[in-house]
Amino acid sequence: MTPQFRKAIFLAALLFSGTAVAEDSKPPKGVVELFTSQGCSSCPPADTALRDLAFQGDVVALSYHVDYWNYLGWTDTLSSRENTERQYGYARTLGRSGVYTPQAVINGRDHVKGTDLAAINGKIDLLKASGKGLNVPVKASLRGKEIEIEIGEGKGEAEVVVAYFTRHEQVEVLKGENSGKRMDYWHSVYDVQSVGMWNGKSMKITLPGKLMGKSKKDGCAVLLQASGPGGEPAAILGATVLMVGRKKY
């Protein structure tokens, strides 16, 4: 068992210390990953758009706080180097020379400005219509003290990635470009783990773990994601969301 897999098991045990339910029985139509920062004056409208996407119920909406704006005077309390590295990985996948905030990456295949909710939904629909949507079924559920992930058949190879997030957090920003604002953040990712490989055939993955008491963490997304030649994140082929004790917003 690899260290990454052991960590995934531990996080899963913390996460599912209550009732866990799939967000919706209907497969999501797309995945939106917003790269944002508490120190970015252009980001608050994008954070609101991400909230609206989460409330839609038909999209896997995830927020990644990056750390490269921390030098402006405020250290983003939700930021991490890993989130920044994920965004730079997408830049390589998309053939870009740099990164920006707020950036919304759609299905790991394209990007738009994170403040434009209409453009985000339009890109999701366009990718789906062109065969680049979430075409491989992915399900996740809690069975007793185990998390069961089920993945259907399809073409290609991909990693099974679990992104753990906090449903909602409010932060008072004291310095920097958003100084004096009380900000609301939704589906903020705090850890991403690869828990298996998929080769086109249907499969199941079980994450065992003893329940370890209450946790403030609220859910996770399971992403079936291809990788680039250097291991960078690429196309997302399927996805689902698992929430603790909450079916809908």
PDB file of C-alpha atoms in Angstrom:
ATOM      1  CA  MET A   1       0.000   0.000   0.000  1.00  0.00           C
ATOM      2  CA  THR A   2       1.479   3.343  -1.080  1.00  0.00           C
ATOM      3  CA  PRO A   3       1.720   6.360   1.273  1.00  0.00           C
ATOM      4  CA  GLN A   4      -0.746   8.225  -0.971  1.00  0.00           C
ATOM      5  CA  PHE A   5      -3.273   5.396  -0.703  1.00  0.00           C
ATOM      6  CA  ARG A   6      -2.894   5.245   3.097  1.00  0.00           C
ATOM      7  CA  LYS A   7      -3.469   9.015   3.240  1.00  0.00           C
ATOM      8  CA  ALA A   8      -6.573   8.679   1.086  1.00  0.00           C
ATOM      9  CA  ILE A   9      -7.925   6.021   3.468  1.00  0.00           C
ATOM     10  CA  PHE A  10      -7.260   8.237   6.482  1.00  0.00           C
ATOM     11  CA  LEU A  11      -8.973  11.252   4.895  1.00  0.00           C
ATOM     12  CA  ALA A  12     -11.909   9.100   3.885  1.00  0.00           C
ATOM     13  CA  ALA A  13     -12.311   7.897   7.453  1.00  0.00           C
ATOM     14  CA  LEU A  14     -12.345  11.484   8.703  1.00  0.00           C
ATOM     15  CA  LEU A  15     -14.717  12.607   6.002  1.00  0.00           C
ATOM     16  CA  PHE A  16     -17.350   9.957   6.382  1.00  0.00           C
ATOM     17  CA  SER A  17     -17.852  10.071  10.125  1.00  0.00           C
ATOM     18  CA  GLY A  18     -21.523  10.849   9.500  1.00  0.00           C
ATOM     19  CA  THR A  19     -24.143   9.950   6.945  1.00  0.00           C
ATOM     20  CA  ALA A  20     -22.828  10.216   3.406  1.00  0.00           C
ATOM     21  CA  VAL A  21     -25.071  10.550   0.401  1.00  0.00           C
ATOM     22  CA  ALA A  22     -24.539  10.984  -3.324  1.00  0.00           C
ATOM     23  CA  GLU A  23     -25.457  14.536  -4.331  1.00  0.00           C
ATOM     24  CA  ASP A  24     -27.784  13.377  -7.090  1.00  0.00           C
ATOM     25  CA  SER A  25     -28.618  10.102  -8.810  1.00  0.00           C
ATOM     26  CA  LYS A  26     -28.426  11.854 -12.188  1.00  0.00           C
ATOM     27  CA  PRO A  27     -24.882  12.028 -13.599  1.00  0.00           C
ATOM     28  CA  PRO A  28     -23.375  15.538 -13.653  1.00  0.00           C
ATOM     29  CA  LYS A  29     -22.990  17.209 -17.032  1.00  0.00           C
ATOM     30  CA  GLY A  30     -19.544  18.629 -16.359  1.00  0.00           C
ATOM     31  CA  VAL A  31     -16.748  19.477 -13.925  1.00  0.00           C
ATOM     32  CA  VAL A  32     -15.741  23.068 -13.160  1.00  0.00           C
ATOM     33  CA  GLU A  33     -12.498  23.724 -11.289  1.00  0.00           C
ATOM     34  CA  LEU A  34     -12.118  27.362 -10.260  1.00  0.00           C
ATOM     35  CA  PHE A  35      -8.649  28.677  -9.437  1.00  0.00           C
ATOM     36  CA  THR A  36      -9.059  31.645  -7.139  1.00  0.00           C
ATOM     37  CA  SER A  37      -7.436  33.638  -4.327  1.00  0.00           C
ATOM     38  CA  GLN A  38      -8.507  35.711  -1.359  1.00  0.00           C
ATOM     39  CA  GLY A  39      -5.830  38.209  -2.413  1.00  0.00           C
ATOM     40  CA  CYS A  40      -7.231  38.730  -5.918  1.00  0.00           C
ATOM     41  CA  SER A  41      -9.581  41.705  -6.346  1.00  0.00           C
ATOM     42  CA  SER A  42     -11.098  40.138  -9.485  1.00  0.00           C
ATOM     43  CA  CYS A  43     -11.999  36.865  -7.777  1.00  0.00           C
ATOM     44  CA  PRO A  44     -15.057  37.579  -5.560  1.00  0.00           C
ATOM     45  CA  PRO A  45     -17.521  37.526  -8.511  1.00  0.00           C
ATOM     46  CA  ALA A  46     -15.999  34.207  -9.598  1.00  0.00           C
ATOM     47  CA  ASP A  47     -16.395  32.787  -6.087  1.00  0.00           C
ATOM     48  CA  THR A  48     -20.077  33.740  -6.285  1.00  0.00           C
ATOM     49  CA  ALA A  49     -20.364  32.073  -9.696  1.00  0.00           C
ATOM     50  CA  LEU A  50     -18.816  28.900  -8.248  1.00  0.00           C
ATOM     51  CA  ARG A  51     -21.434  28.965  -5.498  1.00  0.00           C
ATOM     52  CA  ASP A  52     -24.176  29.266  -8.120  1.00  0.00           C
ATOM     53  CA  LEU A  53     -22.720  26.306 -10.006  1.00  0.00           C
ATOM     54  CA  ALA A  54     -22.713  24.218  -6.834  1.00  0.00           C
ATOM     55  CA  PHE A  55     -26.337  25.187  -6.221  1.00  0.00           C
ATOM     56  CA  GLN A  56     -27.313  24.168  -9.768  1.00  0.00           C
ATOM     57  CA  GLY A  57     -26.925  20.545  -8.772  1.00  0.00           C
ATOM     58  CA  ASP A  58     -25.918  19.328 -12.237  1.00  0.00           C
ATOM     59  CA  VAL A  59     -22.224  20.275 -12.139  1.00  0.00           C
ATOM     60  CA  VAL A  60     -19.261  19.112 -10.056  1.00  0.00           C
ATOM     61  CA  ALA A  61     -18.021  22.498  -8.797  1.00  0.00           C
ATOM     62  CA  LEU A  62     -14.636  22.712  -7.059  1.00  0.00           C
ATOM     63  CA  SER A  63     -12.635  25.690  -5.830  1.00  0.00           C
ATOM     64  CA  TYR A  64      -8.819  25.647  -5.619  1.00  0.00           C
ATOM     65  CA  HIS A  65      -7.149  28.504  -3.752  1.00  0.00           C
ATOM     66  CA  VAL A  66      -3.681  29.262  -5.142  1.00  0.00           C
ATOM     67  CA  ASP A  67      -0.782  30.771  -3.221  1.00  0.00           C
ATOM     68  CA  TYR A  68       1.013  32.984  -5.765  1.00  0.00           C
ATOM     69  CA  TRP A  69      -0.889  36.143  -4.778  1.00  0.00           C
ATOM     70  CA  ASN A  70      -0.005  35.820  -1.089  1.00  0.00           C
ATOM     71  CA  TYR A  71       2.903  38.254  -1.503  1.00  0.00           C
ATOM     72  CA  LEU A  72       0.422  41.119  -2.017  1.00  0.00           C
ATOM     73  CA  GLY A  73      -0.096  41.375   1.742  1.00  0.00           C
ATOM     74  CA  TRP A  74      -2.627  38.691   2.634  1.00  0.00           C
ATOM     75  CA  THR A  75      -1.947  34.976   2.924  1.00  0.00           C
ATOM     76  CA  ASP A  76      -4.973  33.126   1.568  1.00  0.00           C
ATOM     77  CA  THR A  77      -6.131  30.931   4.451  1.00  0.00           C
ATOM     78  CA  LEU A  78      -7.314  28.210   2.043  1.00  0.00           C
ATOM     79  CA  SER A  79      -4.382  28.296  -0.364  1.00  0.00           C
ATOM     80  CA  SER A  80      -1.786  25.600  -0.953  1.00  0.00           C
ATOM     81  CA  ARG A  81       1.215  24.931  -3.144  1.00  0.00           C
ATOM     82  CA  GLU A  82      -0.513  21.767  -4.371  1.00  0.00           C
ATOM     83  CA  ASN A  83      -3.451  23.796  -5.728  1.00  0.00           C
ATOM     84  CA  THR A  84      -1.029  26.091  -7.560  1.00  0.00           C
ATOM     85  CA  GLU A  85       0.809  23.106  -9.009  1.00  0.00           C
ATOM     86  CA  ARG A  86      -2.478  21.677 -10.259  1.00  0.00           C
ATOM     87  CA  GLN A  87      -3.229  24.916 -12.095  1.00  0.00           C
ATOM     88  CA  TYR A  88       0.229  24.997 -13.667  1.00  0.00           C
ATOM     89  CA  GLY A  89      -0.308  21.382 -14.694  1.00  0.00           C
ATOM     90  CA  TYR A  90      -3.463  22.429 -16.526  1.00  0.00           C
ATOM     91  CA  ALA A  91      -1.509  25.258 -18.182  1.00  0.00           C
ATOM     92  CA  ARG A  92       0.843  22.678 -19.686  1.00  0.00           C
ATOM     93  CA  THR A  93      -2.095  20.507 -20.751  1.00  0.00           C
ATOM     94  CA  LEU A  94      -3.833  23.447 -22.423  1.00  0.00           C
ATOM     95  CA  GLY A  95      -0.664  24.742 -24.070  1.00  0.00           C
ATOM     96  CA  ARG A  96      -0.556  27.977 -22.068  1.00  0.00           C
ATOM     97  CA  SER A  97       2.586  29.806 -20.989  1.00  0.00           C
ATOM     98  CA  GLY A  98       1.134  31.013 -17.689  1.00  0.00           C
ATOM     99  CA  VAL A  99      -1.794  31.032 -15.266  1.00  0.00           C
ATOM    100  CA  TYR A 100      -4.304  33.599 -14.037  1.00  0.00           C
ATOM    101  CA  THR A 101      -7.125  34.086 -11.553  1.00  0.00           C
ATOM    102  CA  PRO A 102     -10.000  33.651 -11.665  1.00  0.00           C
ATOM    103  CA  GLN A 103      -9.668  30.758 -14.102  1.00  0.00           C
ATOM    104  CA  ALA A 104     -12.353  28.087 -14.568  1.00  0.00           C
ATOM    105  CA  VAL A 105     -11.105  24.843 -16.117  1.00  0.00           C
ATOM    106  CA  ILE A 106     -13.918  22.805 -17.678  1.00  0.00           C
ATOM    107  CA  ASN A 107     -13.697  19.003 -17.790  1.00  0.00           C
ATOM    108  CA  GLY A 108      -9.900  19.349 -17.756  1.00  0.00           C
ATOM    109  CA  ARG A 109     -10.158  20.224 -21.463  1.00  0.00           C
ATOM    110  CA  ASP A 110     -10.680  23.988 -21.787  1.00  0.00           C
ATOM    111  CA  HIS A 111     -10.911  27.153 -19.723  1.00  0.00           C
ATOM    112  CA  VAL A 112     -12.859  30.399 -19.467  1.00  0.00           C
ATOM    113  CA  LYS A 113     -12.867  33.418 -17.176  1.00  0.00           C
ATOM    114  CA  GLY A 114     -14.242  32.291 -13.833  1.00  0.00           C
ATOM    115  CA  THR A 115     -16.616  35.241 -13.443  1.00  0.00           C
ATOM    116  CA  ASP A 116     -18.665  34.418 -16.556  1.00  0.00           C
ATOM    117  CA  LEU A 117     -21.329  31.951 -15.429  1.00  0.00           C
ATOM    118  CA  ALA A 118     -23.023  31.914 -18.837  1.00  0.00           C
ATOM    119  CA  ALA A 119     -19.733  31.164 -20.590  1.00  0.00           C
ATOM    120  CA  ILE A 120     -18.957  28.374 -18.123  1.00  0.00           C
ATOM    121  CA  ASN A 121     -22.308  26.675 -18.653  1.00  0.00           C
ATOM    122  CA  GLY A 122     -22.039  27.250 -22.389  1.00  0.00           C
ATOM    123  CA  LYS A 123     -18.619  25.592 -22.495  1.00  0.00           C
ATOM    124  CA  ILE A 124     -19.945  22.624 -20.508  1.00  0.00           C
ATOM    125  CA  ASP A 125     -22.780  22.172 -23.004  1.00  0.00           C
ATOM    126  CA  LEU A 126     -20.439  22.595 -25.981  1.00  0.00           C
ATOM    127  CA  LEU A 127     -18.003  19.991 -24.703  1.00  0.00           C
ATOM    128  CA  LYS A 128     -20.836  17.581 -24.002  1.00  0.00           C
ATOM    129  CA  ALA A 129     -22.289  18.075 -27.485  1.00  0.00           C
ATOM    130  CA  SER A 130     -18.879  17.424 -29.066  1.00  0.00           C
ATOM    131  CA  GLY A 131     -18.371  14.140 -27.202  1.00  0.00           C
ATOM    132  CA  LYS A 132     -16.006  15.618 -24.614  1.00  0.00           C
ATOM    133  CA  GLY A 133     -18.404  15.484 -21.695  1.00  0.00           C
ATOM    134  CA  LEU A 134     -18.520  13.031 -18.797  1.00  0.00           C
ATOM    135  CA  ASN A 135     -19.080   9.866 -20.801  1.00  0.00           C
ATOM    136  CA  VAL A 136     -17.959   7.247 -18.271  1.00  0.00           C
ATOM    137  CA  PRO A 137     -20.364   6.570 -15.374  1.00  0.00           C
ATOM    138  CA  VAL A 138     -18.913   7.112 -11.900  1.00  0.00           C
ATOM    139  CA  LYS A 139     -20.732   6.422  -8.645  1.00  0.00           C
ATOM    140  CA  ALA A 140     -19.696   6.681  -5.001  1.00  0.00           C
ATOM    141  CA  SER A 141     -21.467   5.634  -1.826  1.00  0.00           C
ATOM    142  CA  LEU A 142     -20.859   4.836   1.816  1.00  0.00           C
ATOM    143  CA  ARG A 143     -21.451   1.185   2.754  1.00  0.00           C
ATOM    144  CA  GLY A 144     -21.083   0.743   6.468  1.00  0.00           C
ATOM    145  CA  LYS A 145     -17.536   1.811   7.221  1.00  0.00           C
ATOM    146  CA  GLU A 146     -16.322   1.688   3.638  1.00  0.00           C
ATOM    147  CA  ILE A 147     -16.489   4.046   0.685  1.00  0.00           C
ATOM    148  CA  GLU A 148     -17.345   2.254  -2.539  1.00  0.00           C
ATOM    149  CA  ILE A 149     -16.462   3.802  -5.883  1.00  0.00           C
ATOM    150  CA  GLU A 150     -17.912   2.242  -9.037  1.00  0.00           C
ATOM    151  CA  ILE A 151     -16.685   3.105 -12.526  1.00  0.00           C
ATOM    152  CA  GLY A 152     -18.250   1.908 -15.767  1.00  0.00           C
ATOM    153  CA  GLU A 153     -16.755   0.937 -19.109  1.00  0.00           C
ATOM    154  CA  GLY A 154     -15.257   3.322 -21.623  1.00  0.00           C
ATOM    155  CA  LYS A 155     -12.229   4.082 -23.752  1.00  0.00           C
ATOM    156  CA  GLY A 156      -8.766   5.050 -22.600  1.00  0.00           C
ATOM    157  CA  GLU A 157      -6.865   5.028 -19.340  1.00  0.00           C
ATOM    158  CA  ALA A 158      -7.260   7.360 -16.374  1.00  0.00           C
ATOM    159  CA  GLU A 159      -6.569   7.842 -12.698  1.00  0.00           C
ATOM    160  CA  VAL A 160      -9.295   7.669 -10.087  1.00  0.00           C
ATOM    161  CA  VAL A 161      -8.831  10.949  -8.221  1.00  0.00           C
ATOM    162  CA  VAL A 162     -10.557  11.980  -4.987  1.00  0.00           C
ATOM    163  CA  ALA A 163     -10.727  15.727  -4.237  1.00  0.00           C
ATOM    164  CA  TYR A 164     -11.770  16.421  -0.636  1.00  0.00           C
ATOM    165  CA  PHE A 165     -13.470  19.763   0.023  1.00  0.00           C
ATOM    166  CA  THR A 166     -15.182  21.910   2.642  1.00  0.00           C
ATOM    167  CA  ARG A 167     -18.735  22.776   1.623  1.00  0.00           C
ATOM    168  CA  HIS A 168     -18.797  26.365   2.916  1.00  0.00           C
ATOM    169  CA  GLU A 169     -16.404  28.591   4.786  1.00  0.00           C
ATOM    170  CA  GLN A 170     -16.532  32.290   5.606  1.00  0.00           C
ATOM    171  CA  VAL A 171     -13.292  34.249   5.852  1.00  0.00           C
ATOM    172  CA  GLU A 172     -12.690  37.826   6.994  1.00  0.00           C
ATOM    173  CA  VAL A 173      -9.884  39.247   4.859  1.00  0.00           C
ATOM    174  CA  LEU A 174      -7.832  41.736   6.864  1.00  0.00           C
ATOM    175  CA  LYS A 175      -5.178  42.807   4.347  1.00  0.00           C
ATOM    176  CA  GLY A 176      -4.492  42.966   0.634  1.00  0.00           C
ATOM    177  CA  GLU A 177      -6.749  43.803  -2.305  1.00  0.00           C
ATOM    178  CA  ASN A 178      -9.897  42.508  -0.572  1.00  0.00           C
ATOM    179  CA  SER A 179      -9.121  44.034   2.827  1.00  0.00           C
ATOM    180  CA  GLY A 180     -12.184  44.540   5.026  1.00  0.00           C
ATOM    181  CA  LYS A 181     -14.367  42.061   3.152  1.00  0.00           C
ATOM    182  CA  ARG A 182     -16.048  39.017   4.659  1.00  0.00           C
ATOM    183  CA  MET A 183     -15.840  36.397   1.935  1.00  0.00           C
ATOM    184  CA  ASP A 184     -17.867  33.224   1.414  1.00  0.00           C
ATOM    185  CA  TYR A 185     -16.176  30.255  -0.222  1.00  0.00           C
ATOM    186  CA  TRP A 186     -17.800  27.061  -1.458  1.00  0.00           C
ATOM    187  CA  HIS A 187     -16.406  23.598  -2.184  1.00  0.00           C
ATOM    188  CA  SER A 188     -12.836  24.626  -1.309  1.00  0.00           C
ATOM    189  CA  VAL A 189     -10.509  21.709  -2.041  1.00  0.00           C
ATOM    190  CA  TYR A 190      -8.005  20.930   0.701  1.00  0.00           C
ATOM    191  CA  ASP A 191      -6.530  17.670  -0.586  1.00  0.00           C
ATOM    192  CA  VAL A 192      -6.383  15.667  -3.821  1.00  0.00           C
ATOM    193  CA  GLN A 193      -5.463  11.976  -3.868  1.00  0.00           C
ATOM    194  CA  SER A 194      -5.056   9.376  -6.594  1.00  0.00           C
ATOM    195  CA  VAL A 195      -6.587   6.113  -5.361  1.00  0.00           C
ATOM    196  CA  GLY A 196      -6.410   3.842  -8.405  1.00  0.00           C
ATOM    197  CA  MET A 197      -6.096   3.348 -12.157  1.00  0.00           C
ATOM    198  CA  TRP A 198      -8.813   2.622 -14.727  1.00  0.00           C
ATOM    199  CA  ASN A 199      -8.085   0.927 -18.048  1.00  0.00           C
ATOM    200  CA  GLY A 200     -11.448   1.135 -19.775  1.00  0.00           C
ATOM    201  CA  LYS A 201     -13.098  -1.770 -17.991  1.00  0.00           C
ATOM    202  CA  SER A 202     -15.708  -1.469 -15.250  1.00  0.00           C
ATOM    203  CA  MET A 203     -14.199  -1.592 -11.788  1.00  0.00           C
ATOM    204  CA  LYS A 204     -14.826  -1.000  -8.099  1.00  0.00           C
ATOM    205  CA  ILE A 205     -12.562   0.583  -5.516  1.00  0.00           C
ATOM    206  CA  THR A 206     -13.167   0.284  -1.794  1.00  0.00           C
ATOM    207  CA  LEU A 207     -11.583   2.700   0.642  1.00  0.00           C
ATOM    208  CA  PRO A 208     -11.724   1.047   4.074  1.00  0.00           C
ATOM    209  CA  GLY A 209     -11.233   2.874   7.329  1.00  0.00           C
ATOM    210  CA  LYS A 210     -12.379   2.933  10.927  1.00  0.00           C
ATOM    211  CA  LEU A 211     -14.714   5.825  11.642  1.00  0.00           C
ATOM    212  CA  MET A 212     -12.710   8.321  13.646  1.00  0.00           C
ATOM    213  CA  GLY A 213     -15.160  10.837  15.090  1.00  0.00           C
ATOM    214  CA  LYS A 214     -16.611  14.097  13.809  1.00  0.00           C
ATOM    215  CA  SER A 215     -14.940  16.133  11.090  1.00  0.00           C
ATOM    216  CA  LYS A 216     -15.840  19.560   9.730  1.00  0.00           C
ATOM    217  CA  LYS A 217     -15.092  18.339   6.233  1.00  0.00           C
ATOM    218  CA  ASP A 218     -18.187  17.978   4.124  1.00  0.00           C
ATOM    219  CA  GLY A 219     -17.612  16.006   0.969  1.00  0.00           C
ATOM    220  CA  CYS A 220     -15.499  14.865  -1.910  1.00  0.00           C
ATOM    221  CA  ALA A 221     -15.561  14.642  -5.663  1.00  0.00           C
ATOM    222  CA  VAL A 222     -14.464  11.515  -7.484  1.00  0.00           C
ATOM    223  CA  LEU A 223     -12.854  12.361 -10.822  1.00  0.00           C
ATOM    224  CA  LEU A 224     -11.881   9.897 -13.534  1.00  0.00           C
ATOM    225  CA  GLN A 225      -9.020  11.887 -15.013  1.00  0.00           C
ATOM    226  CA  ALA A 226      -6.490  11.230 -17.764  1.00  0.00           C
ATOM    227  CA  SER A 227      -2.893  12.419 -17.372  1.00  0.00           C
ATOM    228  CA  GLY A 228      -0.475  14.183 -19.690  1.00  0.00           C
ATOM    229  CA  PRO A 229       3.009  12.860 -20.515  1.00  0.00           C
ATOM    230  CA  GLY A 230       4.473  14.551 -17.462  1.00  0.00           C
ATOM    231  CA  GLY A 231       1.680  13.463 -15.126  1.00  0.00           C
ATOM    232  CA  GLU A 232      -0.178  16.764 -15.422  1.00  0.00           C
ATOM    233  CA  PRO A 233      -4.000  16.702 -15.076  1.00  0.00           C
ATOM    234  CA  ALA A 234      -5.850  16.345 -18.363  1.00  0.00           C
ATOM    235  CA  ALA A 235      -9.311  15.363 -19.631  1.00  0.00           C
ATOM    236  CA  ILE A 236     -11.923  14.334 -17.061  1.00  0.00           C
ATOM    237  CA  LEU A 237     -13.940  11.398 -18.397  1.00  0.00           C
ATOM    238  CA  GLY A 238     -16.410  10.942 -15.538  1.00  0.00           C
ATOM    239  CA  ALA A 239     -17.186  12.343 -12.091  1.00  0.00           C
ATOM    240  CA  THR A 240     -19.515  12.362  -9.121  1.00  0.00           C
ATOM    241  CA  VAL A 241     -19.896  14.122  -5.766  1.00  0.00           C
ATOM    242  CA  LEU A 242     -20.412  12.586  -2.333  1.00  0.00           C
ATOM    243  CA  MET A 243     -21.682  14.812   0.498  1.00  0.00           C
ATOM    244  CA  VAL A 244     -21.982  14.190   4.234  1.00  0.00           C
ATOM    245  CA  GLY A 245     -25.543  14.406   5.533  1.00  0.00           C
ATOM    246  CA  ARG A 246     -26.849  16.657   2.744  1.00  0.00           C
ATOM    247  CA  LYS A 247     -28.726  15.690  -0.402  1.00  0.00           C
ATOM    248  CA  LYS A 248     -29.360  19.095  -1.938  1.00  0.00           C
ATOM    249  CA  TYR A 249     -28.692  22.774  -1.275  1.00  0.00           C
TER     250      TYR A 249
END
